[in-house]
XYZ file of N, CA, C and O in Angstrom:
356
model
N 18.021 5.245 6.363
C 19.240 5.308 5.599
C 20.133 4.114 5.879
O 20.771 3.612 4.976
N 20.155 3.696 7.125
C 21.003 2.545 7.464
C 20.507 1.274 6.787
O 21.296 0.486 6.297
N 19.189 1.078 6.775
C 18.637 -0.107 6.108
C 18.937 -0.065 4.622
O 19.291 -1.075 4.020
N 18.792 1.093 4.019
C 19.081 1.256 2.592
C 20.544 0.917 2.301
O 20.855 0.190 1.365
N 21.437 1.426 3.123
C 22.868 1.148 2.944
C 23.178 -0.321 3.208
O 23.945 -0.953 2.473
N 22.559 -0.902 4.230
C 22.805 -2.301 4.580
C 22.432 -3.238 3.435
O 23.176 -4.148 3.099
N 21.263 -2.990 2.836
C 20.800 -3.860 1.757
C 21.318 -3.422 0.389
O 21.121 -4.113 -0.607
N 21.961 -2.266 0.328
C 22.486 -1.776 -0.942
C 21.391 -1.390 -1.920
O 21.561 -1.499 -3.134
N 20.278 -0.949 -1.409
C 19.125 -0.597 -2.245
C 18.661 0.815 -1.918
O 18.773 1.266 -0.780
N 18.098 1.499 -2.921
C 17.523 2.808 -2.608
C 16.269 2.621 -1.772
O 15.634 1.571 -1.819
N 15.925 3.607 -1.012
C 14.726 3.473 -0.200
C 14.352 4.785 0.440
O 15.094 5.760 0.391
N 13.197 4.800 1.023
C 12.714 5.981 1.713
C 11.655 5.566 2.701
O 11.311 4.389 2.808
N 11.142 6.539 3.412
C 10.116 6.251 4.407
C 9.051 7.333 4.333
O 9.361 8.514 4.236
N 7.813 6.906 4.354
C 6.681 7.818 4.412
C 5.894 7.498 5.664
O 5.833 6.349 6.094
N 5.244 8.484 6.218
C 4.398 8.297 7.381
C 3.033 8.904 7.082
O 2.947 10.044 6.612
N 1.977 8.137 7.340
C 0.618 8.608 7.089
C -0.216 8.384 8.341
O -0.051 7.389 9.026
N -1.113 9.299 8.601
C -2.034 9.125 9.724
C -3.467 9.265 9.205
O -3.736 10.019 8.273
N -4.345 8.492 9.793
C -5.766 8.568 9.480
C -6.492 8.800 10.800
O -6.341 8.003 11.727
N -7.255 9.867 10.911
C -7.981 10.120 12.161
C -8.953 8.981 12.472
O -9.439 8.310 11.554
N -9.236 8.794 13.732
C -10.195 7.765 14.147
C -11.493 7.934 13.374
O -12.019 9.039 13.250
N -11.984 6.845 12.791
C -13.221 6.874 12.015
C -13.039 7.426 10.614
O -13.975 7.459 9.833
N -11.823 7.849 10.275
C -11.554 8.414 8.955
C -11.218 7.341 7.934
O -11.095 6.164 8.254
N -11.088 7.765 6.698
C -10.754 6.862 5.597
C -9.433 7.321 5.006
O -9.226 8.514 4.782
N -8.553 6.371 4.747
C -7.257 6.692 4.158
C -7.372 6.867 2.651
O -8.379 7.346 2.142
N -6.362 6.450 1.933
C -6.340 6.582 0.483
C -7.427 5.742 -0.178
O -7.803 4.684 0.321
N -7.880 6.198 -1.337
C -8.837 5.427 -2.136
C -8.100 4.240 -2.757
O -6.895 4.085 -2.583
N -8.824 3.408 -3.504
C -8.192 2.274 -4.169
C -7.016 2.764 -5.008
O -7.146 3.689 -5.803
N -5.883 2.150 -4.812
C -4.677 2.492 -5.567
C -3.681 1.358 -5.397
O -3.913 0.442 -4.613
N -2.610 1.420 -6.136
C -1.518 0.493 -5.863
C -0.216 1.256 -5.937
O -0.107 2.303 -6.556
N 0.754 0.738 -5.240
C 2.081 1.340 -5.215
C 3.012 0.493 -6.067
O 2.951 -0.734 -6.018
N 3.879 1.128 -6.837
C 4.792 0.365 -7.696
C 5.995 -0.197 -6.950
O 6.854 -0.831 -7.536
N 6.061 0.025 -5.659
C 7.208 -0.465 -4.892
C 6.729 -1.311 -3.726
O 5.552 -1.313 -3.375
N 7.653 -2.024 -3.133
C 7.347 -2.803 -1.939
C 7.121 -1.847 -0.767
O 7.609 -0.721 -0.779
N 6.393 -2.328 0.229
C 6.125 -1.473 1.391
C 6.029 -2.314 2.655
O 5.520 -3.437 2.629
N 6.529 -1.780 3.737
C 6.297 -2.318 5.070
C 5.280 -1.391 5.718
O 5.482 -0.181 5.774
N 4.183 -1.954 6.198
C 3.161 -1.183 6.879
C 3.293 -1.480 8.365
O 3.244 -2.644 8.770
N 3.473 -0.449 9.162
C 3.576 -0.601 10.610
C 2.408 0.134 11.248
O 2.243 1.337 11.055
N 1.591 -0.589 11.994
C 0.470 0.033 12.695
C 0.979 0.461 14.063
O 1.157 -0.355 14.955
N 1.229 1.751 14.199
C 1.855 2.268 15.406
C 0.854 2.430 16.545
O 1.148 2.142 17.693
N -0.346 2.866 16.196
C -1.346 3.139 17.235
C -2.740 2.791 16.730
O -3.039 2.984 15.557
N -3.584 2.287 17.595
C -4.963 1.983 17.225
C -5.071 0.807 16.268
O -4.193 -0.043 16.200
N -6.165 0.754 15.517
C -6.400 -0.315 14.542
C -6.820 0.310 13.218
O -7.294 1.441 13.173
N -6.664 -0.463 12.158
C -7.079 0.012 10.846
C -7.460 -1.188 9.992
O -6.769 -2.200 9.981
N -8.561 -1.049 9.257
C -8.970 -2.069 8.294
C -8.283 -1.779 6.968
O -8.259 -0.635 6.510
N -7.765 -2.820 6.350
C -7.111 -2.718 5.046
C -7.838 -3.624 4.075
O -8.285 -4.711 4.442
N -7.970 -3.183 2.846
C -8.545 -4.010 1.791
C -7.487 -4.161 0.703
O -7.083 -3.186 0.081
N -7.027 -5.376 0.541
C -6.003 -5.665 -0.464
C -6.616 -6.474 -1.589
O -7.344 -7.434 -1.355
N -6.322 -6.066 -2.818
C -6.887 -6.702 -4.005
C -5.776 -7.341 -4.831
O -4.597 -7.069 -4.626
N -6.183 -8.147 -5.795
C -5.224 -8.801 -6.683
C -4.393 -7.748 -7.412
O -4.851 -6.628 -7.652
N -3.180 -8.103 -7.756
C -2.288 -7.174 -8.457
C -2.891 -6.751 -9.783
O -3.372 -7.572 -10.551
N -2.848 -5.465 -10.037
C -3.471 -4.909 -11.241
C -2.585 -5.047 -12.469
O -3.045 -5.377 -13.543
N -1.319 -4.738 -12.328
C -0.399 -4.780 -13.461
C 0.780 -5.675 -13.133
O 1.264 -5.690 -12.007
N 1.264 -6.397 -14.126
C 2.426 -7.246 -13.879
C 3.702 -6.426 -13.809
O 4.638 -6.792 -13.131
N 3.747 -5.276 -14.497
C 4.918 -4.408 -14.478
C 4.479 -2.973 -14.200
O 4.336 -2.170 -15.113
N 4.267 -2.615 -12.925
C 3.769 -1.281 -12.617
C 4.725 -0.177 -13.039
O 4.309 0.947 -13.278
N 6.009 -0.461 -13.163
C 6.956 0.570 -13.584
C 6.839 0.852 -15.078
O 7.272 1.875 -15.556
N 6.252 -0.079 -15.836
C 6.106 0.087 -17.273
C 4.865 0.859 -17.677
O 4.630 1.087 -18.850
N 4.061 1.251 -16.711
C 2.815 1.945 -17.003
C 3.099 3.425 -17.187
O 3.693 4.065 -16.329
N 2.691 4.009 -18.307
C 3.060 5.392 -18.614
C 2.093 6.445 -18.070
O 2.427 7.613 -18.006
N 0.893 6.058 -17.688
C -0.094 7.013 -17.192
C 0.238 7.385 -15.745
O 0.300 6.526 -14.873
N 0.441 8.660 -15.481
C 0.828 9.087 -14.139
C -0.261 8.877 -13.099
O -0.004 8.951 -11.906
N -1.508 8.630 -13.513
C -2.576 8.351 -12.558
C -2.832 6.846 -12.465
O -3.896 6.417 -12.040
N -1.848 6.069 -12.858
C -1.981 4.600 -12.881
C -2.495 4.022 -11.585
O -3.148 3.002 -11.560
N -2.181 4.660 -10.493
C -2.486 4.022 -9.220
C -3.840 4.402 -8.645
O -4.169 4.003 -7.558
N -4.631 5.164 -9.362
C -5.936 5.567 -8.851
C -7.026 4.747 -9.530
O -7.223 4.833 -10.732
N -7.712 3.947 -8.739
C -8.728 3.044 -9.274
C -10.071 3.403 -8.633
O -10.197 3.367 -7.416
N -11.074 3.771 -9.435
C -12.361 4.153 -8.845
C -13.074 2.969 -8.196
O -12.975 1.838 -8.684
N -13.787 3.205 -7.086
C -14.573 2.135 -6.471
C -15.549 1.554 -7.489
O -16.079 2.277 -8.328
N -15.750 0.269 -7.450
C -16.662 -0.381 -8.376
C -16.014 -0.778 -9.690
O -16.624 -1.476 -10.496
N -14.795 -0.337 -9.944
C -14.076 -0.708 -11.160
C -13.884 -2.224 -11.190
O -13.718 -2.868 -10.155
N -13.938 -2.788 -12.388
C -13.763 -4.238 -12.523
C -12.424 -4.707 -11.986
O -12.255 -5.867 -11.618
N -11.449 -3.799 -11.934
C -10.129 -4.195 -11.454
C -10.058 -4.268 -9.934
O -9.071 -4.724 -9.383
N -11.095 -3.807 -9.255
C -11.156 -3.949 -7.804
C -11.861 -5.275 -7.540
O -13.057 -5.334 -7.332
N -11.090 -6.323 -7.610
C -11.628 -7.673 -7.460
C -10.666 -8.526 -6.660
O -9.532 -8.136 -6.417
N -11.119 -9.685 -6.277
C -10.300 -10.594 -5.476
C -9.687 -9.866 -4.289
O -8.500 -9.965 -4.029
N -10.520 -9.120 -3.582
C -10.038 -8.330 -2.450
C -10.263 -9.070 -1.139
O -11.202 -9.842 -0.998
N -9.380 -8.804 -0.204
C -9.485 -9.348 1.146
C -9.409 -8.204 2.129
O -8.597 -7.292 1.965
N -10.230 -8.243 3.152
C -10.202 -7.217 4.194
C -9.550 -7.825 5.433
O -9.859 -8.957 5.810
N -8.629 -7.082 6.028
C -8.023 -7.543 7.262
C -7.748 -6.360 8.180
O -7.727 -5.219 7.742
N -7.564 -6.648 9.443
C -7.330 -5.628 10.454
C -5.862 -5.632 10.860
O -5.274 -6.683 11.062
N -5.304 -4.442 10.998
C -3.998 -4.286 11.630
C -4.237 -3.684 12.999
O -5.021 -2.736 13.140
N -3.596 -4.247 13.991
C -3.713 -3.767 15.360
C -2.397 -3.134 15.782
O -1.350 -3.394 15.186
N -2.467 -2.320 16.803
C -1.279 -1.639 17.307
C -0.131 -2.633 17.476
O -0.285 -3.675 18.089
N 1.005 -2.338 16.877
C 2.178 -3.205 16.942
C 2.300 -4.181 15.787
O 3.336 -4.819 15.631
N 1.266 -4.316 14.960
C 1.319 -5.231 13.812
C 2.146 -4.634 12.673
O 2.290 -3.422 12.557
N 2.657 -5.522 11.835
C 3.386 -5.110 10.639
C 3.003 -6.051 9.506
O 2.683 -7.214 9.748
N 3.023 -5.534 8.297
C 2.747 -6.359 7.119
C 3.671 -5.877 5.991
O 4.010 -4.698 5.921
N 4.100 -6.817 5.163
C 4.942 -6.500 4.017
C 4.142 -6.671 2.745
O 3.506 -7.697 2.542
N 4.130 -5.651 1.895
C 3.409 -5.716 0.623
C 4.400 -5.516 -0.502
O 5.214 -4.640 -0.469
């Protein structure tokens, strides 16, 4: 709340956990910016080229679910986050 008030922008926070050896969300994209903080352990991330230029303009509520093998899953990079790392998307 303090960060939201400081920057004068709406915001929120979500927390997700993935068990060791588990898999997180399937291919998707978020229509908002995100800070990813790796609190414990390590995790592999696969980031792909932006799918839509205006994600807020997309009317399909399942816009963010992309099946594996879809042509839109391209130009992807895999990287590791280690405990204490942060990334901004």
